[in-house]
Short mmCIF file of N, CA and C in Angstrom, two decimals:
data_model
loop_
_atom_site.label_atom_id
_atom_site.label_comp_id
_atom_site.label_asym_id
_atom_site.label_seq_id
_atom_site.Cartn_x
_atom_site.Cartn_y
_atom_site.Cartn_z
N MET E 1 127.09 31.30 138.15
CA MET E 1 126.38 30.20 138.75
C MET E 1 125.64 30.70 140.00
N LYS E 2 124.42 30.28 140.16
CA LYS E 2 123.59 30.70 141.28
C LYS E 2 123.22 29.47 142.10
N ALA E 3 123.27 29.61 143.43
CA ALA E 3 122.82 28.55 144.33
C ALA E 3 121.59 29.06 145.07
N CYS E 4 120.59 28.20 145.21
CA CYS E 4 119.34 28.57 145.88
C CYS E 4 119.02 27.56 146.97
N ALA E 5 118.42 28.04 148.05
CA ALA E 5 117.99 27.15 149.14
C ALA E 5 116.78 27.77 149.81
N SER E 6 116.00 26.93 150.48
CA SER E 6 114.87 27.43 151.27
C SER E 6 114.74 26.60 152.53
N ALA E 7 114.08 27.17 153.51
CA ALA E 7 113.86 26.48 154.78
C ALA E 7 112.48 26.87 155.31
N PRO E 8 111.79 25.94 155.95
CA PRO E 8 110.47 26.26 156.50
C PRO E 8 110.59 27.11 157.76
N GLY E 9 109.54 27.86 158.03
CA GLY E 9 109.45 28.56 159.30
C GLY E 9 109.09 27.57 160.39
N LYS E 10 109.11 28.04 161.63
CA LYS E 10 108.72 27.16 162.74
C LYS E 10 107.85 27.94 163.71
N VAL E 11 107.07 27.19 164.45
CA VAL E 11 106.27 27.77 165.51
C VAL E 11 106.59 26.98 166.78
N ILE E 12 106.82 27.70 167.86
CA ILE E 12 107.08 27.06 169.15
C ILE E 12 105.80 27.17 169.96
N LEU E 13 105.15 26.04 170.18
CA LEU E 13 103.86 26.04 170.86
C LEU E 13 104.01 26.25 172.36
N PHE E 14 105.04 25.66 172.95
CA PHE E 14 105.39 25.99 174.33
C PHE E 14 106.82 25.55 174.59
N GLY E 15 107.44 26.17 175.58
CA GLY E 15 108.79 25.80 175.97
C GLY E 15 109.88 26.54 175.23
N GLU E 16 109.57 27.74 174.74
CA GLU E 16 110.53 28.49 173.92
C GLU E 16 111.90 28.60 174.59
N HIS E 17 111.93 28.89 175.86
CA HIS E 17 113.21 29.04 176.56
C HIS E 17 113.59 27.79 177.35
N PHE E 18 112.72 26.81 177.39
CA PHE E 18 113.01 25.59 178.14
C PHE E 18 114.24 24.88 177.60
N VAL E 19 114.41 24.87 176.28
CA VAL E 19 115.51 24.11 175.68
C VAL E 19 116.88 24.62 176.13
N VAL E 20 116.94 25.89 176.52
CA VAL E 20 118.19 26.43 177.06
C VAL E 20 118.60 25.69 178.32
N TYR E 21 117.62 25.21 179.06
CA TYR E 21 117.86 24.50 180.32
C TYR E 21 117.67 22.99 180.17
N ASP E 22 117.81 22.50 178.93
CA ASP E 22 117.73 21.06 178.63
C ASP E 22 116.38 20.46 179.00
N LYS E 23 115.32 21.22 178.78
CA LYS E 23 113.95 20.76 179.01
C LYS E 23 113.23 20.68 177.67
N PRO E 24 112.17 19.88 177.58
CA PRO E 24 111.49 19.71 176.28
C PRO E 24 110.66 20.93 175.88
N ALA E 25 110.46 21.04 174.58
CA ALA E 25 109.60 22.07 174.01
C ALA E 25 108.79 21.41 172.90
N LEU E 26 107.69 22.04 172.54
CA LEU E 26 106.85 21.54 171.45
C LEU E 26 106.96 22.51 170.28
N VAL E 27 107.55 22.03 169.18
CA VAL E 27 107.86 22.86 168.02
C VAL E 27 107.33 22.18 166.76
N SER E 28 106.92 22.98 165.77
CA SER E 28 106.47 22.41 164.51
C SER E 28 106.89 23.32 163.35
N ALA E 29 107.17 22.71 162.21
CA ALA E 29 107.41 23.49 160.99
C ALA E 29 106.07 24.01 160.48
N ILE E 30 106.11 25.16 159.81
CA ILE E 30 104.90 25.73 159.23
C ILE E 30 105.08 25.90 157.73
N ASP E 31 104.00 26.10 157.03
CA ASP E 31 104.02 26.17 155.57
C ASP E 31 104.32 27.59 155.08
N LEU E 32 105.31 28.22 155.66
CA LEU E 32 105.85 29.50 155.20
C LEU E 32 107.36 29.31 155.11
N ARG E 33 108.01 29.91 154.12
CA ARG E 33 109.42 29.62 153.90
C ARG E 33 110.26 30.88 153.79
N ALA E 34 111.55 30.71 154.08
CA ALA E 34 112.58 31.72 153.80
C ALA E 34 113.42 31.17 152.65
N TYR E 35 113.80 32.04 151.72
CA TYR E 35 114.56 31.65 150.53
C TYR E 35 115.85 32.45 150.46
N ALA E 36 116.92 31.80 150.04
CA ALA E 36 118.20 32.48 149.85
C ALA E 36 118.77 32.12 148.49
N GLU E 37 119.32 33.12 147.81
CA GLU E 37 120.03 32.92 146.54
C GLU E 37 121.41 33.53 146.70
N VAL E 38 122.42 32.82 146.24
CA VAL E 38 123.80 33.30 146.32
C VAL E 38 124.44 33.13 144.95
N GLU E 39 125.13 34.18 144.49
CA GLU E 39 125.88 34.05 143.25
C GLU E 39 127.16 34.86 143.32
N ARG E 40 128.14 34.45 142.52
CA ARG E 40 129.42 35.16 142.49
C ARG E 40 129.22 36.57 141.96
N SER E 41 130.10 37.47 142.43
CA SER E 41 129.98 38.87 142.07
C SER E 41 131.37 39.50 142.02
N ASP E 42 131.48 40.61 141.32
CA ASP E 42 132.72 41.40 141.31
C ASP E 42 132.62 42.57 142.29
N GLN E 43 131.56 42.64 143.07
CA GLN E 43 131.28 43.79 143.92
C GLN E 43 131.59 43.57 145.39
N GLY E 44 132.39 42.59 145.76
CA GLY E 44 132.60 42.27 147.17
C GLY E 44 131.42 41.48 147.68
N ILE E 45 131.13 41.61 148.97
CA ILE E 45 129.99 40.90 149.55
C ILE E 45 128.83 41.87 149.67
N VAL E 46 127.72 41.53 149.04
CA VAL E 46 126.52 42.37 149.03
C VAL E 46 125.35 41.51 149.50
N LEU E 47 124.67 41.96 150.53
CA LEU E 47 123.51 41.25 151.08
C LEU E 47 122.29 42.12 150.89
N ASP E 48 121.45 41.79 149.93
CA ASP E 48 120.24 42.57 149.63
C ASP E 48 120.53 44.06 149.52
N GLY E 49 121.64 44.41 148.86
CA GLY E 49 122.00 45.80 148.66
C GLY E 49 122.86 46.39 149.77
N TRP E 50 123.00 45.71 150.88
CA TRP E 50 123.83 46.19 152.00
C TRP E 50 125.28 45.76 151.80
N THR E 51 126.20 46.62 152.17
CA THR E 51 127.62 46.28 152.14
C THR E 51 128.27 46.76 153.44
N GLY E 52 129.51 46.43 153.64
CA GLY E 52 130.33 47.02 154.69
C GLY E 52 129.95 46.74 156.11
N GLU E 53 129.42 47.75 156.81
CA GLU E 53 129.26 47.69 158.26
C GLU E 53 128.01 46.96 158.75
N ASN E 54 127.17 46.52 157.87
CA ASN E 54 125.98 45.77 158.28
C ASN E 54 126.42 44.47 158.97
N PRO E 55 125.88 44.14 160.16
CA PRO E 55 126.31 42.93 160.88
C PRO E 55 126.14 41.64 160.08
N ALA E 56 125.09 41.54 159.29
CA ALA E 56 124.89 40.33 158.48
C ALA E 56 125.94 40.23 157.38
N VAL E 57 126.36 41.36 156.83
CA VAL E 57 127.42 41.36 155.82
C VAL E 57 128.73 40.96 156.46
N LYS E 58 128.99 41.47 157.67
CA LYS E 58 130.21 41.09 158.39
C LYS E 58 130.23 39.59 158.68
N ALA E 59 129.08 39.03 159.06
CA ALA E 59 129.00 37.59 159.32
C ALA E 59 129.26 36.80 158.03
N SER E 60 128.72 37.27 156.92
CA SER E 60 128.94 36.61 155.63
C SER E 60 130.42 36.67 155.24
N ALA E 61 131.05 37.80 155.50
CA ALA E 61 132.48 37.95 155.21
C ALA E 61 133.31 37.00 156.07
N TYR E 62 132.91 36.82 157.31
CA TYR E 62 133.60 35.90 158.21
C TYR E 62 133.51 34.47 157.68
N VAL E 63 132.32 34.06 157.26
CA VAL E 63 132.15 32.70 156.71
C VAL E 63 132.99 32.54 155.45
N ALA E 64 132.97 33.53 154.56
CA ALA E 64 133.76 33.45 153.33
C ALA E 64 135.25 33.32 153.65
N GLU E 65 135.70 34.07 154.65
CA GLU E 65 137.11 34.00 155.06
C GLU E 65 137.46 32.61 155.57
N LYS E 66 136.61 32.04 156.41
CA LYS E 66 136.85 30.70 156.95
C LYS E 66 136.86 29.64 155.86
N LEU E 67 136.07 29.86 154.81
CA LEU E 67 136.03 28.93 153.68
C LEU E 67 137.14 29.22 152.67
N LYS E 68 137.97 30.22 152.99
CA LYS E 68 139.07 30.65 152.12
C LYS E 68 138.57 31.08 150.73
N TYR E 69 137.41 31.73 150.72
CA TYR E 69 136.85 32.28 149.48
C TYR E 69 137.17 33.76 149.43
N SER E 70 137.88 34.19 148.39
CA SER E 70 138.31 35.59 148.33
C SER E 70 137.54 36.41 147.30
N GLY E 71 136.62 35.81 146.57
CA GLY E 71 135.85 36.54 145.58
C GLY E 71 134.66 37.26 146.19
N GLY E 72 133.89 37.90 145.36
CA GLY E 72 132.69 38.58 145.81
C GLY E 72 131.48 37.66 145.73
N ILE E 73 130.46 38.00 146.51
CA ILE E 73 129.20 37.26 146.46
C ILE E 73 128.04 38.22 146.61
N ASN E 74 126.96 37.89 145.94
CA ASN E 74 125.72 38.65 146.06
C ASN E 74 124.70 37.71 146.70
N ILE E 75 124.16 38.11 147.84
CA ILE E 75 123.22 37.29 148.60
C ILE E 75 121.86 37.98 148.59
N ARG E 76 120.84 37.23 148.22
CA ARG E 76 119.48 37.77 148.21
C ARG E 76 118.61 36.88 149.09
N ILE E 77 117.91 37.47 150.04
CA ILE E 77 117.06 36.71 150.95
C ILE E 77 115.63 37.22 150.83
N ARG E 78 114.70 36.30 150.71
CA ARG E 78 113.27 36.62 150.66
C ARG E 78 112.56 35.71 151.63
N SER E 79 111.48 36.19 152.20
CA SER E 79 110.77 35.38 153.20
C SER E 79 109.28 35.67 153.17
N SER E 80 108.50 34.63 153.40
CA SER E 80 107.06 34.79 153.56
C SER E 80 106.68 34.57 155.03
N ILE E 81 107.68 34.48 155.88
CA ILE E 81 107.44 34.22 157.31
C ILE E 81 107.07 35.53 158.00
#
């Protein structure tokens, strides 16, 4: 079974760091997207061919652990952003 999701990119017109200080910013979604596909695997956690010490793989392993998922997953990310 494969799960797929996508999200639009964003552009920050002004105030990029203002929000850190609880000030307004002007942001808009753009017509470019990032796509993710996830499916079960027998190979452990694989993110676009990366395994083990890659920080994104470690983060994925952390999420899987918190969700009490002990199987393998293959994650593929593509972006036009």
